[in-house]
PDB file of C-alpha atoms in Angstrom:
ATOM      1  CA  UNK A   1       9.050 -15.773 -36.011  1.00 61.00           C
ATOM      2  CA  UNK A   2      12.102 -14.913 -37.233  1.00 75.00           C
ATOM      3  CA  UNK A   3      11.428 -11.505 -38.062  1.00 73.00           C
ATOM      4  CA  UNK A   4      10.246 -11.079 -34.267  1.00 75.00           C
ATOM      5  CA  UNK A   5      13.505 -13.092 -32.793  1.00 79.00           C
ATOM      6  CA  UNK A   6      15.576 -10.372 -35.057  1.00 82.00           C
ATOM      7  CA  UNK A   7      13.335  -7.230 -33.782  1.00 80.00           C
ATOM      8  CA  UNK A   8      13.675  -8.475 -30.080  1.00 81.00           C
ATOM      9  CA  UNK A   9      17.686  -8.792 -30.514  1.00 82.00           C
ATOM     10  CA  UNK A  10      17.985  -5.332 -32.202  1.00 83.00           C
ATOM     11  CA  UNK A  11      15.441  -3.942 -29.140  1.00 83.00           C
ATOM     12  CA  UNK A  12      18.262  -5.178 -26.440  1.00 84.00           C
ATOM     13  CA  UNK A  13      21.542  -4.429 -28.667  1.00 83.00           C
ATOM     14  CA  UNK A  14      20.504  -0.808 -29.856  1.00 81.00           C
ATOM     15  CA  UNK A  15      18.502   0.006 -26.839  1.00 80.00           C
ATOM     16  CA  UNK A  16      15.441   1.359 -29.511  1.00 81.00           C
ATOM     17  CA  UNK A  17      11.687   0.881 -29.679  1.00 86.00           C
ATOM     18  CA  UNK A  18      11.189  -1.595 -32.373  1.00 86.00           C
ATOM     19  CA  UNK A  19       7.910  -2.922 -33.745  1.00 87.00           C
ATOM     20  CA  UNK A  20       7.195  -6.067 -35.172  1.00 84.00           C
ATOM     21  CA  UNK A  21       4.096  -6.809 -37.507  1.00 83.00           C
ATOM     22  CA  UNK A  22       3.041 -10.766 -38.549  1.00 79.00           C
ATOM     23  CA  UNK A  23       0.505 -10.091 -41.298  1.00 72.00           C
ATOM     24  CA  UNK A  24      -0.074 -14.065 -40.953  1.00 74.00           C
ATOM     25  CA  UNK A  25      -0.902 -13.666 -37.256  1.00 70.00           C
ATOM     26  CA  UNK A  26      -2.478 -10.652 -37.623  1.00 72.00           C
ATOM     27  CA  UNK A  27      -0.765  -9.318 -34.514  1.00 78.00           C
ATOM     28  CA  UNK A  28       1.731  -6.633 -33.188  1.00 80.00           C
ATOM     29  CA  UNK A  29       4.537  -6.747 -31.354  1.00 84.00           C
ATOM     30  CA  UNK A  30       6.622  -3.844 -29.667  1.00 85.00           C
ATOM     31  CA  UNK A  31      10.157  -4.328 -28.121  1.00 87.00           C
ATOM     32  CA  UNK A  32      12.168  -2.079 -26.090  1.00 87.00           C
ATOM     33  CA  UNK A  33      15.176  -3.400 -24.451  1.00 83.00           C
ATOM     34  CA  UNK A  34      14.116  -6.612 -22.777  1.00 82.00           C
ATOM     35  CA  UNK A  35      10.572  -5.351 -22.420  1.00 82.00           C
ATOM     36  CA  UNK A  36       7.857  -7.129 -24.749  1.00 81.00           C
ATOM     37  CA  UNK A  37       4.788  -6.506 -25.352  1.00 80.00           C
ATOM     38  CA  UNK A  38       1.913  -7.950 -27.792  1.00 78.00           C
ATOM     39  CA  UNK A  39      -0.658  -5.259 -28.751  1.00 79.00           C
ATOM     40  CA  UNK A  40      -4.483  -6.260 -28.073  1.00 77.00           C
ATOM     41  CA  UNK A  41      -7.411  -5.968 -30.431  1.00 82.00           C
ATOM     42  CA  UNK A  42      -9.141  -2.973 -30.074  1.00 85.00           C
ATOM     43  CA  UNK A  43     -12.541  -4.173 -29.267  1.00 86.00           C
ATOM     44  CA  UNK A  44     -10.949  -6.580 -26.480  1.00 87.00           C
ATOM     45  CA  UNK A  45      -9.733  -3.650 -25.069  1.00 89.00           C
ATOM     46  CA  UNK A  46     -12.728  -1.661 -25.228  1.00 92.00           C
ATOM     47  CA  UNK A  47     -14.175  -4.957 -23.454  1.00 93.00           C
ATOM     48  CA  UNK A  48     -11.639  -5.320 -21.007  1.00 93.00           C
ATOM     49  CA  UNK A  49     -11.584  -1.334 -19.952  1.00 94.00           C
ATOM     50  CA  UNK A  50     -15.412  -1.062 -19.917  1.00 94.00           C
ATOM     51  CA  UNK A  51     -15.319  -4.453 -17.331  1.00 95.00           C
ATOM     52  CA  UNK A  52     -12.430  -2.546 -15.305  1.00 95.00           C
ATOM     53  CA  UNK A  53     -14.400   0.604 -15.475  1.00 96.00           C
ATOM     54  CA  UNK A  54     -17.549  -1.083 -13.847  1.00 96.00           C
ATOM     55  CA  UNK A  55     -15.321  -2.566 -10.961  1.00 96.00           C
ATOM     56  CA  UNK A  56     -13.561   0.987 -10.672  1.00 97.00           C
ATOM     57  CA  UNK A  57     -17.404   2.115 -10.179  1.00 97.00           C
ATOM     58  CA  UNK A  58     -18.013  -0.244  -7.386  1.00 97.00           C
ATOM     59  CA  UNK A  59     -15.109  -0.092  -5.273  1.00 97.00           C
ATOM     60  CA  UNK A  60     -15.657   3.848  -5.305  1.00 97.00           C
ATOM     61  CA  UNK A  61     -19.267   3.358  -4.051  1.00 96.00           C
ATOM     62  CA  UNK A  62     -18.077   0.781  -1.568  1.00 96.00           C
ATOM     63  CA  UNK A  63     -15.549   3.326  -0.541  1.00 96.00           C
ATOM     64  CA  UNK A  64     -18.122   6.621  -0.429  1.00 93.00           C
ATOM     65  CA  UNK A  65     -20.448   4.240   1.770  1.00 92.00           C
ATOM     66  CA  UNK A  66     -17.186   3.329   4.213  1.00 93.00           C
ATOM     67  CA  UNK A  67     -16.669   6.943   4.558  1.00 92.00           C
ATOM     68  CA  UNK A  68     -19.999   7.704   5.394  1.00 88.00           C
ATOM     69  CA  UNK A  69     -20.098   4.885   8.279  1.00 90.00           C
ATOM     70  CA  UNK A  70     -16.346   6.209   9.116  1.00 91.00           C
ATOM     71  CA  UNK A  71     -17.961  10.223   9.742  1.00 89.00           C
ATOM     72  CA  UNK A  72     -21.211   8.607  11.844  1.00 89.00           C
ATOM     73  CA  UNK A  73     -18.771   6.649  13.985  1.00 91.00           C
ATOM     74  CA  UNK A  74     -16.305   9.384  14.182  1.00 91.00           C
ATOM     75  CA  UNK A  75     -19.085  11.689  15.876  1.00 89.00           C
ATOM     76  CA  UNK A  76     -19.679   8.923  18.378  1.00 89.00           C
ATOM     77  CA  UNK A  77     -16.579   8.289  19.045  1.00 90.00           C
ATOM     78  CA  UNK A  78     -16.676   5.024  18.184  1.00 93.00           C
ATOM     79  CA  UNK A  79     -14.151   3.730  15.082  1.00 95.00           C
ATOM     80  CA  UNK A  80     -12.750   0.658  15.274  1.00 95.00           C
ATOM     81  CA  UNK A  81      -9.390  -1.131  13.560  1.00 94.00           C
ATOM     82  CA  UNK A  82     -11.639  -3.300  11.658  1.00 94.00           C
ATOM     83  CA  UNK A  83     -13.831  -0.250  10.204  1.00 95.00           C
ATOM     84  CA  UNK A  84     -10.070   1.228   8.788  1.00 96.00           C
ATOM     85  CA  UNK A  85      -8.928  -1.712   7.484  1.00 95.00           C
ATOM     86  CA  UNK A  86     -12.224  -2.257   5.867  1.00 96.00           C
ATOM     87  CA  UNK A  87     -11.695   0.935   4.264  1.00 96.00           C
ATOM     88  CA  UNK A  88      -8.080   0.633   3.378  1.00 97.00           C
ATOM     89  CA  UNK A  89      -8.872  -2.780   1.357  1.00 97.00           C
ATOM     90  CA  UNK A  90     -11.099  -1.015  -0.877  1.00 97.00           C
ATOM     91  CA  UNK A  91      -9.044   2.091  -1.406  1.00 97.00           C
ATOM     92  CA  UNK A  92      -5.974  -0.664  -2.299  1.00 97.00           C
ATOM     93  CA  UNK A  93      -8.690  -2.835  -4.370  1.00 97.00           C
ATOM     94  CA  UNK A  94      -9.474   0.655  -6.197  1.00 97.00           C
ATOM     95  CA  UNK A  95      -5.871   1.579  -6.845  1.00 97.00           C
ATOM     96  CA  UNK A  96      -5.110  -2.049  -8.218  1.00 96.00           C
ATOM     97  CA  UNK A  97      -7.496  -1.908 -10.958  1.00 96.00           C
ATOM     98  CA  UNK A  98      -6.771   1.912 -11.450  1.00 96.00           C
ATOM     99  CA  UNK A  99      -3.195   0.383 -12.180  1.00 95.00           C
ATOM    100  CA  UNK A 100      -4.854  -2.069 -14.937  1.00 93.00           C
ATOM    101  CA  UNK A 101      -7.165   0.362 -16.440  1.00 95.00           C
ATOM    102  CA  UNK A 102      -4.289   3.375 -17.041  1.00 95.00           C
ATOM    103  CA  UNK A 103      -2.604   0.376 -19.222  1.00 90.00           C
ATOM    104  CA  UNK A 104      -5.758  -0.504 -21.533  1.00 92.00           C
ATOM    105  CA  UNK A 105      -5.903   3.592 -21.557  1.00 93.00           C
ATOM    106  CA  UNK A 106      -2.604   3.515 -22.881  1.00 89.00           C
ATOM    107  CA  UNK A 107      -2.881   1.520 -25.424  1.00 87.00           C
ATOM    108  CA  UNK A 108      -6.168   2.369 -26.441  1.00 90.00           C
ATOM    109  CA  UNK A 109      -4.622   6.187 -27.282  1.00 88.00           C
ATOM    110  CA  UNK A 110      -7.005   8.277 -29.041  1.00 88.00           C
ATOM    111  CA  UNK A 111      -9.743   5.436 -29.013  1.00 89.00           C
ATOM    112  CA  UNK A 112     -10.002   5.380 -25.355  1.00 89.00           C
ATOM    113  CA  UNK A 113     -11.450   9.148 -24.483  1.00 92.00           C
ATOM    114  CA  UNK A 114     -14.508   8.026 -23.169  1.00 93.00           C
ATOM    115  CA  UNK A 115     -12.767   5.802 -21.150  1.00 94.00           C
ATOM    116  CA  UNK A 116     -10.168   8.256 -19.848  1.00 95.00           C
ATOM    117  CA  UNK A 117     -13.187  10.652 -18.913  1.00 95.00           C
ATOM    118  CA  UNK A 118     -14.813   8.089 -17.033  1.00 96.00           C
ATOM    119  CA  UNK A 119     -11.642   7.411 -15.123  1.00 97.00           C
ATOM    120  CA  UNK A 120     -10.837  10.638 -14.125  1.00 96.00           C
ATOM    121  CA  UNK A 121     -14.316  11.234 -12.780  1.00 96.00           C
ATOM    122  CA  UNK A 122     -14.261   8.399 -10.487  1.00 97.00           C
ATOM    123  CA  UNK A 123     -10.487   9.000  -9.477  1.00 97.00           C
ATOM    124  CA  UNK A 124     -11.411  12.529  -8.752  1.00 95.00           C
ATOM    125  CA  UNK A 125      -9.880  13.587  -4.933  1.00 93.00           C
ATOM    126  CA  UNK A 126      -9.248   9.579  -4.255  1.00 96.00           C
ATOM    127  CA  UNK A 127      -5.591   9.943  -3.663  1.00 96.00           C
ATOM    128  CA  UNK A 128      -6.048  13.076  -1.277  1.00 95.00           C
ATOM    129  CA  UNK A 129      -9.134  11.131   0.766  1.00 96.00           C
ATOM    130  CA  UNK A 130      -6.689   7.831   0.859  1.00 97.00           C
ATOM    131  CA  UNK A 131      -4.091  10.389   2.336  1.00 96.00           C
ATOM    132  CA  UNK A 132      -6.106  11.872   4.853  1.00 96.00           C
ATOM    133  CA  UNK A 133      -7.355   8.297   5.909  1.00 97.00           C
ATOM    134  CA  UNK A 134      -3.688   6.998   6.622  1.00 97.00           C
ATOM    135  CA  UNK A 135      -2.854  10.253   8.365  1.00 96.00           C
ATOM    136  CA  UNK A 136      -5.898  10.024  10.822  1.00 96.00           C
ATOM    137  CA  UNK A 137      -5.124   6.247  11.452  1.00 96.00           C
ATOM    138  CA  UNK A 138      -1.521   5.442  11.259  1.00 96.00           C
ATOM    139  CA  UNK A 139       0.371   4.813  14.280  1.00 94.00           C
ATOM    140  CA  UNK A 140       3.494   4.132  12.338  1.00 89.00           C
ATOM    141  CA  UNK A 141       6.486   6.520  11.930  1.00 91.00           C
ATOM    142  CA  UNK A 142       6.609   6.427   8.476  1.00 93.00           C
ATOM    143  CA  UNK A 143       4.855   8.978   6.370  1.00 95.00           C
ATOM    144  CA  UNK A 144       1.450   8.565   4.820  1.00 95.00           C
ATOM    145  CA  UNK A 145       2.560   8.751   1.536  1.00 95.00           C
ATOM    146  CA  UNK A 146       5.067   5.357   2.182  1.00 96.00           C
ATOM    147  CA  UNK A 147       2.396   4.173   3.612  1.00 97.00           C
ATOM    148  CA  UNK A 148      -0.224   4.703   0.665  1.00 96.00           C
ATOM    149  CA  UNK A 149       2.622   3.209  -1.824  1.00 96.00           C
ATOM    150  CA  UNK A 150       2.906   0.178   0.754  1.00 96.00           C
ATOM    151  CA  UNK A 151      -0.843  -0.674   0.123  1.00 96.00           C
ATOM    152  CA  UNK A 152      -0.827   0.112  -3.358  1.00 95.00           C
ATOM    153  CA  UNK A 153       1.923  -2.769  -3.945  1.00 95.00           C
ATOM    154  CA  UNK A 154      -0.158  -5.260  -2.173  1.00 95.00           C
ATOM    155  CA  UNK A 155      -1.457  -7.952  -4.346  1.00 95.00           C
ATOM    156  CA  UNK A 156      -5.357  -8.812  -4.017  1.00 92.00           C
ATOM    157  CA  UNK A 157      -4.931 -11.792  -1.722  1.00 94.00           C
ATOM    158  CA  UNK A 158      -2.485  -9.615   0.480  1.00 95.00           C
ATOM    159  CA  UNK A 159      -5.489  -6.850   0.002  1.00 95.00           C
ATOM    160  CA  UNK A 160      -7.876  -9.656   1.933  1.00 95.00           C
ATOM    161  CA  UNK A 161      -5.520 -10.406   4.660  1.00 94.00           C
ATOM    162  CA  UNK A 162      -6.699  -8.163   7.620  1.00 93.00           C
ATOM    163  CA  UNK A 163      -2.606  -8.620   9.418  1.00 92.00           C
ATOM    164  CA  UNK A 164      -1.385  -7.618   6.588  1.00 94.00           C
ATOM    165  CA  UNK A 165      -3.280  -3.709   6.553  1.00 95.00           C
ATOM    166  CA  UNK A 166      -3.086  -3.683  10.577  1.00 94.00           C
ATOM    167  CA  UNK A 167       0.927  -4.078  10.422  1.00 93.00           C
ATOM    168  CA  UNK A 168       1.297  -1.734   7.359  1.00 95.00           C
ATOM    169  CA  UNK A 169      -0.702   1.096   9.944  1.00 95.00           C
ATOM    170  CA  UNK A 170       1.931   0.259  12.768  1.00 93.00           C
ATOM    171  CA  UNK A 171      -0.321  -1.978  14.727  1.00 92.00           C
ATOM    172  CA  UNK A 172       0.747  -4.548  16.290  1.00 87.00           C
ATOM    173  CA  UNK A 173      -1.381  -7.884  15.999  1.00 80.00           C
ATOM    174  CA  UNK A 174      -0.355  -9.519  18.741  1.00 81.00           C
ATOM    175  CA  UNK A 175      -1.450  -6.608  21.190  1.00 80.00           C
ATOM    176  CA  UNK A 176      -4.219  -5.214  19.087  1.00 80.00           C
ATOM    177  CA  UNK A 177      -7.373  -6.778  18.146  1.00 86.00           C
ATOM    178  CA  UNK A 178      -9.680  -5.338  14.979  1.00 88.00           C
ATOM    179  CA  UNK A 179     -12.412  -4.509  17.765  1.00 90.00           C
ATOM    180  CA  UNK A 180     -10.302  -2.227  19.476  1.00 88.00           C
ATOM    181  CA  UNK A 181     -11.504   1.314  19.402  1.00 91.00           C
ATOM    182  CA  UNK A 182      -9.417   3.894  17.992  1.00 92.00           C
ATOM    183  CA  UNK A 183      -9.532   7.785  17.374  1.00 93.00           C
ATOM    184  CA  UNK A 184      -9.015   9.684  14.785  1.00 95.00           C
ATOM    185  CA  UNK A 185      -6.966  12.367  14.320  1.00 95.00           C
ATOM    186  CA  UNK A 186      -9.035  15.231  12.316  1.00 94.00           C
ATOM    187  CA  UNK A 187      -7.455  15.118   8.552  1.00 95.00           C
ATOM    188  CA  UNK A 188     -10.852  13.280   6.678  1.00 94.00           C
ATOM    189  CA  UNK A 189     -13.080  15.696   9.109  1.00 93.00           C
ATOM    190  CA  UNK A 190     -11.119  18.594   8.001  1.00 94.00           C
ATOM    191  CA  UNK A 191     -10.811  17.752   4.423  1.00 92.00           C
ATOM    192  CA  UNK A 192     -14.307  18.183   3.906  1.00 90.00           C
ATOM    193  CA  UNK A 193     -14.251  21.746   4.722  1.00 91.00           C
ATOM    194  CA  UNK A 194     -13.573  24.343   1.864  1.00 88.00           C
ATOM    195  CA  UNK A 195     -11.522  27.227   1.599  1.00 87.00           C
ATOM    196  CA  UNK A 196      -8.678  25.789   4.332  1.00 91.00           C
ATOM    197  CA  UNK A 197      -5.608  24.694   2.895  1.00 91.00           C
ATOM    198  CA  UNK A 198      -3.198  21.715   4.058  1.00 91.00           C
ATOM    199  CA  UNK A 199      -1.240  23.967   6.072  1.00 92.00           C
ATOM    200  CA  UNK A 200      -4.429  25.017   8.224  1.00 92.00           C
ATOM    201  CA  UNK A 201      -5.284  21.586   8.591  1.00 94.00           C
ATOM    202  CA  UNK A 202      -1.843  20.355   9.654  1.00 93.00           C
ATOM    203  CA  UNK A 203      -2.328  23.559  12.310  1.00 94.00           C
ATOM    204  CA  UNK A 204      -5.627  22.403  13.549  1.00 94.00           C
ATOM    205  CA  UNK A 205      -4.660  18.798  13.678  1.00 95.00           C
ATOM    206  CA  UNK A 206      -1.408  19.703  15.935  1.00 93.00           C
ATOM    207  CA  UNK A 207      -3.444  21.937  18.406  1.00 93.00           C
ATOM    208  CA  UNK A 208      -6.428  19.864  19.252  1.00 94.00           C
ATOM    209  CA  UNK A 209      -4.881  16.490  18.351  1.00 89.00           C
ATOM    210  CA  UNK A 210      -8.369  14.389  17.619  1.00 93.00           C
ATOM    211  CA  UNK A 211     -11.768  14.681  16.506  1.00 93.00           C
ATOM    212  CA  UNK A 212     -13.555  14.911  19.347  1.00 93.00           C
ATOM    213  CA  UNK A 213     -11.486  17.874  20.729  1.00 94.00           C
ATOM    214  CA  UNK A 214     -12.128  19.273  17.106  1.00 94.00           C
ATOM    215  CA  UNK A 215     -15.727  19.013  17.160  1.00 91.00           C
ATOM    216  CA  UNK A 216     -16.078  20.195  20.829  1.00 92.00           C
ATOM    217  CA  UNK A 217     -14.105  23.658  19.784  1.00 92.00           C
ATOM    218  CA  UNK A 218     -15.797  27.081  19.487  1.00 93.00           C
ATOM    219  CA  UNK A 219     -14.902  29.900  16.708  1.00 93.00           C
ATOM    220  CA  UNK A 220     -13.055  31.610  19.627  1.00 94.00           C
ATOM    221  CA  UNK A 221     -11.059  28.527  20.425  1.00 94.00           C
ATOM    222  CA  UNK A 222      -9.880  28.464  16.539  1.00 94.00           C
ATOM    223  CA  UNK A 223      -9.595  32.184  16.581  1.00 93.00           C
ATOM    224  CA  UNK A 224      -6.978  32.260  19.575  1.00 93.00           C
ATOM    225  CA  UNK A 225      -4.621  29.540  17.537  1.00 92.00           C
ATOM    226  CA  UNK A 226      -1.701  31.335  15.579  1.00 89.00           C
ATOM    227  CA  UNK A 227      -2.063  32.033  11.727  1.00 85.00           C
ATOM    228  CA  UNK A 228      -6.160  31.360  11.841  1.00 89.00           C
ATOM    229  CA  UNK A 229      -7.880  34.483  11.364  1.00 90.00           C
ATOM    230  CA  UNK A 230     -11.427  35.482  13.092  1.00 92.00           C
ATOM    231  CA  UNK A 231     -13.135  34.773   9.589  1.00 93.00           C
ATOM    232  CA  UNK A 232     -10.973  31.902   8.975  1.00 93.00           C
ATOM    233  CA  UNK A 233     -12.245  30.176  12.519  1.00 94.00           C
ATOM    234  CA  UNK A 234     -15.718  31.093  11.992  1.00 95.00           C
ATOM    235  CA  UNK A 235     -16.222  29.889   8.707  1.00 95.00           C
ATOM    236  CA  UNK A 236     -14.479  26.248  10.491  1.00 94.00           C
ATOM    237  CA  UNK A 237     -16.688  26.385  13.287  1.00 93.00           C
ATOM    238  CA  UNK A 238     -19.969  26.558  10.710  1.00 94.00           C
ATOM    239  CA  UNK A 239     -18.692  24.078   8.435  1.00 93.00           C
ATOM    240  CA  UNK A 240     -18.404  21.622  11.448  1.00 91.00           C
ATOM    241  CA  UNK A 241     -21.771  22.251  12.375  1.00 89.00           C
ATOM    242  CA  UNK A 242     -23.168  21.415   9.253  1.00 90.00           C
ATOM    243  CA  UNK A 243     -20.988  18.325   8.871  1.00 87.00           C
ATOM    244  CA  UNK A 244     -22.386  17.637  11.705  1.00 83.00           C
ATOM    245  CA  UNK A 245     -25.932  18.174  10.930  1.00 83.00           C
ATOM    246  CA  UNK A 246     -25.008  16.040   7.855  1.00 80.00           C
ATOM    247  CA  UNK A 247     -24.218  13.021   9.903  1.00 74.00           C
ATOM    248  CA  UNK A 248     -27.125  12.896  12.326  1.00 70.00           C
ATOM    249  CA  UNK A 249     -29.092  12.585   8.508  1.00 73.00           C
ATOM    250  CA  UNK A 250     -27.112  10.108   7.182  1.00 66.00           C
ATOM    251  CA  UNK A 251     -27.575   8.068  10.878  1.00 62.00           C
ATOM    252  CA  UNK A 252     -31.134   8.409  10.218  1.00 59.00           C
TER     253      UNK A 252
END
């Protein structure tokens, strides 16, 4: 243990990265300042990474299922706060598991190439869809980015607490209940349309203010908006019709 104590002391005094190797215990410890980390066996890391990937896939599938359900409810104007809480919770659990997996991949280095590919595939567009969800349903004056960071910082126990999530979105639990119907602004709906920019989505949400108004709009209504061309308006209108048809099929 003397060499490990010396390594820790040097790391704190010099501020350098110090690696201590114990041949007898077959352990490698990394020290940096006050930080201390015991490296895991490659086999253990691969097992933990595989388990984390399985959990990540489970949360990802739950999120996709929630989004399909939300799309149907949005078209029917029947979204409740409970539906949003469930979806936000799944994202929170996904991001918590993601952070754990990132640590495993960092330690695995080149041995974790396959895990990294799987991870990137599962996490593709998850941050963007989460941001759209928060923008759609928050009533807090805080930005969606700040609310998202707060959700990601919640513990697993806190994510299972409905009130925690409700409060982060800006709702007062003394006034509103989970069965309360709430109306989305349209960020999630519009994010399903290709060839329109983030700026286009902001313009459309500002003009129509909610999903039902967007759905009832015609191509000529959209073309009247400053900054939206006739071609883009027709593309948006046709895309909305396709999304609505897909929602009808999903409902059946």
